[in-house]
mmCIF file of C-alpha atoms in Angstrom:
data_model
loop_
_atom_site.group_PDB
_atom_site.id
_atom_site.type_symbol
_atom_site.label_atom_id
_atom_site.label_comp_id
_atom_site.label_asym_id
_atom_site.label_seq_id
_atom_site.Cartn_x
_atom_site.Cartn_y
_atom_site.Cartn_z
ATOM 1 C CA MET A 1 107.134 73.633 97.131
ATOM 2 C CA PRO A 2 108.278 77.117 96.076
ATOM 3 C CA HIS A 3 106.337 80.135 97.410
ATOM 4 C CA VAL A 4 104.411 81.588 94.423
ATOM 5 C CA ALA A 5 103.059 85.091 94.601
ATOM 6 C CA PRO A 6 99.529 85.786 93.347
ATOM 7 C CA ARG A 7 99.204 87.636 90.063
ATOM 8 C CA GLY A 8 98.036 90.805 91.771
ATOM 9 C CA ILE A 9 101.097 90.927 94.040
ATOM 10 C CA HIS A 10 103.489 90.416 91.022
ATOM 11 C CA ARG A 11 101.708 93.242 89.167
ATOM 12 C CA LEU A 12 101.875 95.492 92.190
ATOM 13 C CA LEU A 13 105.562 94.780 92.669
ATOM 14 C CA ARG A 14 106.395 95.607 89.103
ATOM 15 C CA GLY A 15 104.268 98.794 88.993
ATOM 16 C CA GLU A 16 105.372 100.186 92.384
ATOM 17 C CA ALA A 17 109.025 99.368 91.668
ATOM 18 C CA THR A 18 108.932 101.408 88.448
ATOM 19 C CA GLY A 19 107.072 104.187 90.228
ATOM 20 C CA GLY A 20 109.687 104.251 92.926
ATOM 21 C CA ILE A 21 112.583 104.705 90.497
ATOM 22 C CA LEU A 22 110.768 107.502 88.661
ATOM 23 C CA LEU A 23 109.879 109.111 91.967
ATOM 24 C CA LEU A 24 113.495 109.062 93.062
ATOM 25 C CA LEU A 25 114.561 110.733 89.757
ATOM 26 C CA SER A 26 111.913 113.436 90.049
ATOM 27 C CA ALA A 27 112.931 114.207 93.734
ATOM 28 C CA VAL A 28 116.549 114.487 92.671
ATOM 29 C CA LEU A 29 115.545 116.811 89.818
ATOM 30 C CA ALA A 30 113.481 119.000 92.180
ATOM 31 C CA LEU A 31 116.430 119.297 94.608
ATOM 32 C CA ALA A 32 118.754 120.193 91.804
ATOM 33 C CA VAL A 33 116.422 122.895 90.450
ATOM 34 C CA ALA A 34 115.597 124.249 93.892
ATOM 35 C CA ASN A 35 119.276 124.791 94.486
ATOM 36 C CA SER A 36 120.076 126.259 91.149
ATOM 37 C CA PRO A 37 119.497 129.673 89.481
ATOM 38 C CA LEU A 38 116.174 128.268 88.308
ATOM 39 C CA ALA A 39 114.852 128.219 91.904
ATOM 40 C CA PRO A 40 112.711 131.395 91.505
ATOM 41 C CA LEU A 41 111.112 130.092 88.290
ATOM 42 C CA TYR A 42 110.475 126.737 90.038
ATOM 43 C CA ALA A 43 108.640 128.465 92.921
ATOM 44 C CA ALA A 44 106.672 130.762 90.645
ATOM 45 C CA MET A 45 105.630 127.915 88.415
ATOM 46 C CA LEU A 46 104.144 125.936 91.290
ATOM 47 C CA GLU A 47 102.279 129.009 92.621
ATOM 48 C CA GLN A 48 100.911 129.942 89.155
ATOM 49 C CA HIS A 49 97.119 129.855 89.095
ATOM 50 C CA VAL A 50 95.472 127.548 86.547
ATOM 51 C CA GLY A 51 91.774 128.358 86.831
ATOM 52 C CA PRO A 52 90.697 128.297 90.470
ATOM 53 C CA LEU A 53 93.745 126.454 91.866
ATOM 54 C CA THR A 54 97.487 126.877 91.766
ATOM 55 C CA ALA A 55 99.632 124.336 89.862
ATOM 56 C CA ARG A 56 100.721 122.842 93.145
ATOM 57 C CA HIS A 57 97.089 122.421 94.263
ATOM 58 C CA TRP A 58 96.164 120.774 91.018
ATOM 59 C CA ILE A 59 98.892 118.245 91.626
ATOM 60 C CA ASP A 60 98.274 117.739 95.355
ATOM 61 C CA ASP A 61 94.483 117.881 95.295
ATOM 62 C CA GLY A 62 93.687 116.795 91.761
ATOM 63 C CA LEU A 63 96.210 114.408 90.311
ATOM 64 C CA MET A 64 96.887 112.842 93.696
ATOM 65 C CA ALA A 65 93.192 111.823 93.843
ATOM 66 C CA LEU A 66 94.144 109.356 91.101
ATOM 67 C CA PHE A 67 96.982 108.060 93.296
ATOM 68 C CA PHE A 68 94.451 107.589 96.197
ATOM 69 C CA LEU A 69 91.988 105.970 93.804
ATOM 70 C CA LEU A 70 94.663 103.432 92.865
ATOM 71 C CA ILE A 71 95.410 102.829 96.520
ATOM 72 C CA GLY A 72 91.778 102.270 97.232
ATOM 73 C CA LEU A 73 91.490 99.790 94.372
ATOM 74 C CA GLU A 74 94.611 97.903 95.597
ATOM 75 C CA VAL A 75 93.333 97.821 99.210
ATOM 76 C CA LYS A 76 89.907 96.524 98.197
ATOM 77 C CA ARG A 77 91.343 93.768 95.948
ATOM 78 C CA GLU A 78 93.848 92.625 98.592
ATOM 79 C CA LEU A 79 91.190 92.644 101.419
ATOM 80 C CA LEU A 80 88.654 90.699 99.381
ATOM 81 C CA LEU A 81 90.678 88.394 97.076
ATOM 82 C CA GLY A 82 94.391 88.905 97.712
ATOM 83 C CA GLN A 83 97.015 88.501 100.448
ATOM 84 C CA LEU A 84 94.739 90.114 103.089
ATOM 85 C CA ALA A 85 91.594 88.142 102.333
ATOM 86 C CA THR A 86 91.483 86.257 105.620
ATOM 87 C CA TRP A 87 92.051 87.247 109.180
ATOM 88 C CA SER A 88 95.018 84.847 109.485
ATOM 89 C CA GLN A 89 96.672 86.642 106.586
ATOM 90 C CA ARG A 90 96.028 90.005 108.147
ATOM 91 C CA ILE A 91 97.392 89.383 111.608
ATOM 92 C CA LEU A 92 101.168 89.788 110.949
ATOM 93 C CA PRO A 93 101.122 92.710 108.414
ATOM 94 C CA GLY A 94 98.240 94.402 110.287
ATOM 95 C CA ALA A 95 99.919 94.341 113.635
ATOM 96 C CA ALA A 96 103.273 95.346 112.085
ATOM 97 C CA ALA A 97 101.685 98.243 110.264
ATOM 98 C CA VAL A 98 99.951 99.545 113.376
ATOM 99 C CA ALA A 99 103.206 99.314 115.422
ATOM 100 C CA GLY A 100 105.029 100.915 112.509
ATOM 101 C CA MET A 101 102.767 103.902 112.700
ATOM 102 C CA VAL A 102 102.449 104.259 116.506
ATOM 103 C CA VAL A 103 106.115 104.100 117.414
ATOM 104 C CA PRO A 104 107.210 106.766 114.874
ATOM 105 C CA ALA A 105 104.346 109.010 116.005
ATOM 106 C CA LEU A 106 105.422 108.714 119.624
ATOM 107 C CA LEU A 107 109.044 109.506 118.715
ATOM 108 C CA TYR A 108 107.954 112.593 116.783
ATOM 109 C CA THR A 109 105.770 113.739 119.668
ATOM 110 C CA ALA A 110 108.664 113.232 122.083
ATOM 111 C CA PHE A 111 110.511 115.991 120.227
ATOM 112 C CA ASN A 112 107.554 118.217 119.450
ATOM 113 C CA GLY A 113 105.066 117.689 122.322
ATOM 114 C CA GLY A 114 103.556 120.814 123.750
ATOM 115 C CA MET A 115 104.446 122.906 120.650
ATOM 116 C CA PRO A 116 102.364 123.907 117.623
ATOM 117 C CA THR A 117 104.437 121.517 115.480
ATOM 118 C CA ALA A 118 102.984 118.590 117.422
ATOM 119 C CA ARG A 119 100.228 118.687 114.811
ATOM 120 C CA GLY A 120 102.628 116.888 112.443
ATOM 121 C CA TRP A 121 102.714 113.672 114.569
ATOM 122 C CA ALA A 122 101.445 111.574 111.636
ATOM 123 C CA ILE A 123 104.166 112.697 109.116
ATOM 124 C CA PRO A 124 106.649 109.765 109.900
ATOM 125 C CA ALA A 125 103.829 107.274 110.267
ATOM 126 C CA ALA A 126 103.521 106.129 106.574
ATOM 127 C CA THR A 127 105.653 103.962 104.355
ATOM 128 C CA ASP A 128 106.248 104.919 100.732
ATOM 129 C CA ILE A 129 105.507 101.624 98.978
ATOM 130 C CA ALA A 130 106.762 102.921 95.597
ATOM 131 C CA PHE A 131 110.249 103.924 96.971
ATOM 132 C CA ALA A 132 110.557 100.800 99.071
ATOM 133 C CA LEU A 133 109.680 98.390 96.317
ATOM 134 C CA GLY A 134 111.898 100.333 93.893
ATOM 135 C CA ILE A 135 114.902 99.476 96.087
ATOM 136 C CA VAL A 136 113.682 95.877 96.486
ATOM 137 C CA ALA A 137 113.484 95.618 92.679
ATOM 138 C CA LEU A 138 117.126 96.748 92.362
ATOM 139 C CA LEU A 139 118.106 93.952 94.775
ATOM 140 C CA GLY A 140 116.368 91.321 92.741
ATOM 141 C CA SER A 141 116.539 87.727 94.143
ATOM 142 C CA ARG A 142 118.511 88.845 97.205
ATOM 143 C CA VAL A 143 115.150 89.604 98.817
ATOM 144 C CA PRO A 144 112.978 86.530 99.419
ATOM 145 C CA LEU A 145 109.575 86.621 97.818
ATOM 146 C CA SER A 146 107.921 86.165 101.253
ATOM 147 C CA LEU A 147 109.494 89.427 102.411
ATOM 148 C CA LYS A 148 108.390 91.215 99.286
ATOM 149 C CA ILE A 149 104.863 90.083 99.908
ATOM 150 C CA LEU A 150 104.990 91.047 103.628
ATOM 151 C CA LEU A 151 106.398 94.466 102.746
ATOM 152 C CA THR A 152 103.619 94.984 100.206
ATOM 153 C CA ALA A 153 100.982 93.886 102.676
ATOM 154 C CA ILE A 154 102.328 96.191 105.409
ATOM 155 C CA ALA A 155 102.432 99.097 103.055
ATOM 156 C CA VAL A 156 98.856 98.464 101.817
ATOM 157 C CA ILE A 157 97.555 98.485 105.389
ATOM 158 C CA ASP A 158 99.786 101.355 106.211
ATOM 159 C CA ASP A 159 98.213 103.368 103.375
ATOM 160 C CA LEU A 160 94.710 102.472 104.557
ATOM 161 C CA LEU A 161 95.556 103.567 108.157
ATOM 162 C CA ALA A 162 97.083 106.809 106.800
ATOM 163 C CA ILE A 163 93.908 107.535 104.897
ATOM 164 C CA VAL A 164 91.905 107.105 108.098
ATOM 165 C CA VAL A 165 94.260 109.466 109.938
ATOM 166 C CA ILE A 166 93.927 112.084 107.211
ATOM 167 C CA ALA A 167 90.115 111.815 107.297
ATOM 168 C CA ILE A 168 89.932 112.175 111.049
ATOM 169 C CA PHE A 169 92.786 114.498 112.075
ATOM 170 C CA TYR A 170 93.561 116.581 109.030
ATOM 171 C CA THR A 171 90.130 117.656 107.847
ATOM 172 C CA GLY A 172 89.130 121.271 108.563
ATOM 173 C CA SER A 173 85.683 122.837 108.785
ATOM 174 C CA ILE A 174 83.097 120.962 106.829
ATOM 175 C CA ALA A 175 80.460 122.335 104.472
ATOM 176 C CA LEU A 176 77.464 120.010 104.841
ATOM 177 C CA VAL A 177 75.741 120.633 101.479
ATOM 178 C CA PRO A 178 78.712 119.629 99.200
ATOM 179 C CA LEU A 179 79.503 116.718 101.533
ATOM 180 C CA GLY A 180 75.894 115.541 101.324
ATOM 181 C CA LEU A 181 76.110 115.662 97.496
ATOM 182 C CA ALA A 182 79.310 113.616 97.670
ATOM 183 C CA VAL A 183 77.587 110.994 99.868
ATOM 184 C CA ALA A 184 74.638 110.949 97.451
ATOM 185 C CA GLY A 185 77.031 110.356 94.560
ATOM 186 C CA LEU A 186 78.678 107.460 96.398
ATOM 187 C CA ALA A 187 75.255 105.946 97.168
ATOM 188 C CA LEU A 188 74.419 106.096 93.505
ATOM 189 C CA LEU A 189 77.653 104.279 92.573
ATOM 190 C CA VAL A 190 76.889 101.596 95.113
ATOM 191 C CA ALA A 191 73.385 101.219 93.616
ATOM 192 C CA LEU A 192 74.884 100.878 90.145
ATOM 193 C CA ASN A 193 77.276 98.212 91.423
ATOM 194 C CA ARG A 194 74.475 96.211 92.912
ATOM 195 C CA ALA A 195 72.412 96.683 89.799
ATOM 196 C CA GLY A 196 75.177 94.890 87.757
ATOM 197 C CA VAL A 197 76.462 97.883 85.808
ATOM 198 C CA ARG A 198 79.934 97.029 84.666
ATOM 199 C CA SER A 199 80.822 99.971 82.399
ATOM 200 C CA LEU A 200 83.358 102.299 83.943
ATOM 201 C CA TRP A 201 81.913 105.486 82.458
ATOM 202 C CA PRO A 202 79.391 106.083 85.363
ATOM 203 C CA TRP A 203 82.351 105.815 87.824
ATOM 204 C CA ALA A 204 84.370 108.297 85.706
ATOM 205 C CA VAL A 205 81.546 110.850 85.410
ATOM 206 C CA ILE A 206 80.016 110.561 88.930
ATOM 207 C CA GLY A 207 83.406 110.096 90.496
ATOM 208 C CA THR A 208 84.577 113.447 89.059
ATOM 209 C CA GLY A 209 81.485 115.095 90.514
ATOM 210 C CA ILE A 210 82.234 113.459 93.900
ATOM 211 C CA TRP A 211 85.767 114.866 93.781
ATOM 212 C CA VAL A 212 84.465 118.361 93.138
ATOM 213 C CA ALA A 213 81.875 118.080 95.938
ATOM 214 C CA VAL A 214 84.496 116.788 98.420
ATOM 215 C CA LEU A 215 86.870 119.603 97.380
ATOM 216 C CA LEU A 216 84.166 122.136 98.203
ATOM 217 C CA SER A 217 83.162 120.363 101.456
ATOM 218 C CA GLY A 218 86.461 121.034 103.240
ATOM 219 C CA VAL A 219 87.327 117.289 103.423
ATOM 220 C CA HIS A 220 90.582 116.738 101.552
ATOM 221 C CA ALA A 221 89.695 116.066 97.954
ATOM 222 C CA THR A 222 92.034 113.093 97.500
ATOM 223 C CA LEU A 223 89.872 111.047 99.891
ATOM 224 C CA ALA A 224 87.206 111.093 97.222
ATOM 225 C CA GLY A 225 89.445 108.775 95.217
ATOM 226 C CA VAL A 226 89.497 106.132 97.956
ATOM 227 C CA ALA A 227 85.713 106.414 98.536
ATOM 228 C CA VAL A 228 85.009 105.938 94.842
ATOM 229 C CA ALA A 229 87.456 103.034 94.629
ATOM 230 C CA LEU A 230 85.486 101.098 97.268
ATOM 231 C CA THR A 231 82.365 101.218 95.176
ATOM 232 C CA VAL A 232 83.932 99.791 91.917
ATOM 233 C CA PRO A 233 82.788 96.188 91.178
ATOM 234 C CA LEU A 234 85.371 93.515 91.818
ATOM 235 C CA ARG A 235 83.499 90.279 91.027
ATOM 236 C CA THR A 236 82.210 89.738 87.444
ATOM 237 C CA PRO A 237 81.620 86.127 86.407
ATOM 238 C CA GLY A 238 83.123 85.366 82.951
ATOM 239 C CA ALA A 239 84.763 88.780 82.411
ATOM 240 C CA VAL A 240 87.531 90.910 83.607
ATOM 241 C CA PRO A 241 86.204 92.794 86.661
ATOM 242 C CA PRO A 242 85.834 96.636 86.338
ATOM 243 C CA LEU A 243 88.125 97.059 89.318
ATOM 244 C CA GLU A 244 90.898 95.194 87.607
ATOM 245 C CA ARG A 245 90.311 97.057 84.381
ATOM 246 C CA LEU A 246 90.421 100.413 86.098
ATOM 247 C CA GLU A 247 93.519 99.420 88.107
ATOM 248 C CA HIS A 248 95.305 98.399 84.932
ATOM 249 C CA GLY A 249 94.343 101.641 83.218
ATOM 250 C CA LEU A 250 95.375 103.857 86.096
ATOM 251 C CA GLN A 251 98.701 102.264 86.878
ATOM 252 C CA PRO A 252 100.630 103.800 83.951
ATOM 253 C CA TRP A 253 99.175 107.291 84.611
ATOM 254 C CA VAL A 254 100.089 107.189 88.325
ATOM 255 C CA THR A 255 103.492 105.643 87.669
ATOM 256 C CA PHE A 256 104.676 107.882 84.826
ATOM 257 C CA LEU A 257 102.774 111.130 85.504
ATOM 258 C CA VAL A 258 101.215 111.535 88.959
ATOM 259 C CA LEU A 259 103.992 110.350 91.178
ATOM 260 C CA PRO A 260 106.857 112.029 89.261
ATOM 261 C CA LEU A 261 104.885 115.331 89.232
ATOM 262 C CA PHE A 262 104.193 115.042 92.949
ATOM 263 C CA GLY A 263 107.834 114.307 93.687
ATOM 264 C CA PHE A 264 108.988 117.241 91.508
ATOM 265 C CA ALA A 265 106.433 119.637 93.060
ATOM 266 C CA ASN A 266 107.084 118.650 96.746
ATOM 267 C CA ALA A 267 110.738 117.611 97.056
ATOM 268 C CA GLY A 268 112.334 120.851 96.115
ATOM 269 C CA VAL A 269 113.960 122.273 99.244
ATOM 270 C CA SER A 270 116.802 124.775 99.155
ATOM 271 C CA PHE A 271 119.927 123.902 101.113
ATOM 272 C CA ALA A 272 121.027 127.525 101.232
ATOM 273 C CA GLY A 273 121.671 128.526 104.822
ATOM 274 C CA LEU A 274 121.258 124.980 106.020
ATOM 275 C CA THR A 275 123.029 124.566 109.345
ATOM 276 C CA PRO A 276 123.379 121.730 111.918
ATOM 277 C CA ALA A 277 121.032 123.694 114.162
ATOM 278 C CA ILE A 278 118.263 123.468 111.539
ATOM 279 C CA LEU A 279 118.834 119.771 111.150
ATOM 280 C CA ILE A 280 118.390 119.030 114.846
ATOM 281 C CA ALA A 281 115.367 121.340 115.244
ATOM 282 C CA PRO A 282 112.309 119.570 116.661
ATOM 283 C CA VAL A 283 110.485 118.991 113.397
ATOM 284 C CA PRO A 284 113.234 117.508 111.224
ATOM 285 C CA ILE A 285 114.826 115.481 114.038
ATOM 286 C CA GLY A 286 111.414 114.170 115.100
ATOM 287 C CA ILE A 287 110.627 113.062 111.549
ATOM 288 C CA ILE A 288 114.081 111.515 111.054
ATOM 289 C CA ALA A 289 113.853 109.656 114.382
ATOM 290 C CA GLY A 290 110.373 108.503 113.539
ATOM 291 C CA LEU A 291 111.154 107.198 110.057
ATOM 292 C CA PHE A 292 114.641 105.860 110.620
ATOM 293 C CA LEU A 293 114.268 104.511 114.115
ATOM 294 C CA GLY A 294 110.588 104.226 114.893
ATOM 295 C CA LYS A 295 109.536 102.405 111.820
ATOM 296 C CA GLN A 296 112.147 99.600 111.987
ATOM 297 C CA ALA A 297 111.785 99.235 115.759
ATOM 298 C CA GLY A 298 107.972 98.963 115.717
ATOM 299 C CA ILE A 299 107.741 96.567 112.747
ATOM 300 C CA PHE A 300 110.764 94.360 113.508
ATOM 301 C CA ALA A 301 109.769 93.889 117.159
ATOM 302 C CA THR A 302 106.143 93.127 116.232
ATOM 303 C CA VAL A 303 107.095 90.514 113.566
ATOM 304 C CA GLN A 304 109.593 88.845 115.895
ATOM 305 C CA LEU A 305 107.108 88.712 118.792
ATOM 306 C CA LEU A 306 104.169 87.306 116.834
ATOM 307 C CA THR A 307 106.223 84.718 114.971
ATOM 308 C CA ARG A 308 108.017 83.497 118.067
ATOM 309 C CA LEU A 309 104.875 83.307 120.059
ATOM 310 C CA GLY A 310 103.223 81.298 117.243
ATOM 311 C CA PHE A 311 100.540 83.740 116.338
ATOM 312 C CA ALA A 312 101.719 83.930 112.689
ATOM 313 C CA PRO A 313 104.128 81.905 110.565
ATOM 314 C CA PRO A 314 107.587 83.489 109.882
ATOM 315 C CA PRO A 315 108.384 84.725 106.358
ATOM 316 C CA ALA A 316 109.375 81.644 104.395
ATOM 317 C CA GLY A 317 113.006 81.364 103.256
ATOM 318 C CA ALA A 318 114.014 84.603 105.028
ATOM 319 C CA ASN A 319 116.659 85.146 107.765
ATOM 320 C CA VAL A 320 116.599 87.620 110.593
ATOM 321 C CA ARG A 321 119.024 89.976 108.865
ATOM 322 C CA GLN A 322 116.844 90.100 105.773
ATOM 323 C CA LEU A 323 113.793 90.776 107.945
ATOM 324 C CA TRP A 324 115.602 93.623 109.592
ATOM 325 C CA GLY A 325 116.599 95.070 106.231
ATOM 326 C CA MET A 326 112.946 94.950 105.061
ATOM 327 C CA THR A 327 111.809 96.748 108.173
ATOM 328 C CA VAL A 328 114.432 99.418 107.688
ATOM 329 C CA LEU A 329 113.134 100.077 104.189
ATOM 330 C CA CYS A 330 109.682 100.700 105.732
ATOM 331 C CA GLY A 331 111.230 103.960 107.053
ATOM 332 C CA ILE A 332 111.069 105.459 103.528
ATOM 333 C CA GLY A 333 108.107 107.735 103.956
ATOM 334 C CA PHE A 334 108.374 110.127 101.011
ATOM 335 C CA THR A 335 104.971 110.465 99.273
ATOM 336 C CA MET A 336 102.535 110.070 102.113
ATOM 337 C CA SER A 337 104.775 111.821 104.647
ATOM 338 C CA LEU A 338 105.145 114.946 102.440
ATOM 339 C CA PHE A 339 101.437 114.844 101.706
ATOM 340 C CA ILE A 340 100.552 114.713 105.413
ATOM 341 C CA GLY A 341 103.117 117.437 106.169
ATOM 342 C CA GLY A 342 101.390 119.629 103.616
ATOM 343 C CA LEU A 343 98.019 119.056 105.285
ATOM 344 C CA ALA A 344 99.447 119.748 108.738
ATOM 345 C CA PHE A 345 101.377 122.930 107.980
ATOM 346 C CA GLY A 346 100.777 124.214 104.482
ATOM 347 C CA GLU A 347 103.569 125.978 102.582
ATOM 348 C CA GLY A 348 106.120 127.951 104.624
ATOM 349 C CA PRO A 349 109.192 127.557 106.748
ATOM 350 C CA VAL A 350 107.750 124.647 108.765
ATOM 351 C CA MET A 351 107.119 122.774 105.512
ATOM 352 C CA ASP A 352 110.719 123.256 104.499
ATOM 353 C CA SER A 353 111.702 121.620 107.779
ATOM 354 C CA VAL A 354 109.309 118.783 107.056
ATOM 355 C CA ARG A 355 110.920 118.249 103.642
ATOM 356 C CA ILE A 356 114.395 118.193 105.263
ATOM 357 C CA GLY A 357 113.235 115.627 107.827
ATOM 358 C CA VAL A 358 111.398 113.418 105.258
ATOM 359 C CA LEU A 359 114.321 113.443 102.859
ATOM 360 C CA GLY A 360 116.801 112.783 105.665
ATOM 361 C CA GLY A 361 114.885 109.943 107.266
ATOM 362 C CA SER A 362 113.983 108.334 103.934
ATOM 363 C CA LEU A 363 117.551 108.553 102.704
ATOM 364 C CA LEU A 364 118.952 106.954 105.840
ATOM 365 C CA SER A 365 116.320 104.205 105.770
ATOM 366 C CA GLY A 366 116.796 103.494 102.017
ATOM 367 C CA VAL A 367 120.635 103.391 102.152
ATOM 368 C CA LEU A 368 120.834 101.261 105.323
ATOM 369 C CA GLY A 369 117.994 98.940 104.229
ATOM 370 C CA TRP A 370 119.718 98.381 100.823
ATOM 371 C CA ALA A 371 123.052 97.744 102.468
ATOM 372 C CA ILE A 372 121.652 95.195 104.955
ATOM 373 C CA LEU A 373 119.768 93.307 102.271
ATOM 374 C CA ARG A 374 122.693 93.448 99.871
ATOM 375 C CA ARG A 375 124.941 91.704 102.383
ATOM 376 C CA SER A 376 122.455 89.343 104.090
ATOM 377 C CA THR A 377 122.235 86.310 101.801
ATOM 378 C CA ARG A 378 124.718 84.156 103.740
ATOM 379 C CA GLU A 379 122.655 84.315 106.952
ATOM 380 C CA ARG A 380 120.783 81.169 108.109
ATOM 381 C CA HIS A 381 117.059 81.151 107.566
ATOM 382 C CA PHE A 382 114.539 82.611 110.021
ATOM 383 C CA THR A 383 113.813 80.358 112.987
ATOM 384 C CA ILE A 384 111.372 80.583 115.857
#
């Protein structure tokens, strides 16, 4: 019997693949502009104040809250009704995601331990699901459906773990009154959910207030998106659930506006004065090693170990070379890696090094992963 993906996975694959292609185009455009005579205008535009925040902050703290809201909705759906609904389904992608975060963090720390830049240990720990699935989409049927589902599940858990890391390790001083107001808003949304309210307007209005409160509290504002997502009703007998309606409504905005704007605002790094010494400095080399070597090593070894020991079934219809190619693609860390880098270091010379490392590690992972999967169709199927 053929392996059929659930409707949610098919939708996620289509949406993220399109987002990955647009994200790539926006990153290329940012690099072109940052290395052209328009570079001063590009920098000034991002630092231009629009009300209380700069344009860059509106993108990173405001629009990206919608991205995190969508992630939260996807995580909740997959954990309750999708490919991660049972513990047996969570074992393989869960263990792989954890190993795929720990090994890159250790590699980064090996190059930056004992230095102020050690604060960026989580930068190479996250997979960019949009970029990875964008490449998978270009490969079409060369990638077995089982590996597409495994990649998606690993990336969903990866995003969830990255959110936990941001909340614990990259939150500054906390203002208790705004944080208390945010918690009260979330409690109200939970109460509305349990009372059977299925209109999305209360979530839009109260959710906006929660975002403002979290922004003022010192906790990163994008985490408000995840928190609000977890309160949106998922089960509605006889009707399309509010969570699914909101997910469908958000997907085009995140795909066609939020991710391209984030890529354009954060990928622009000037190559003027770039030397080999800069490329092998602790920050970029630690990120490149973490993304390109750490990700594939941690995930590939974990999947091989668990399947060979019988703790989880191997990906159906996939061979070892295809599995390796999929794990290499997990080293594409663009969106979340740049986001964590900004939280760790802010704007400045270190952030330029972060961009070089993220772009370098993601490019190596994307090209090698594509090449492996492109040439892997003649291998025998995965065996234990």
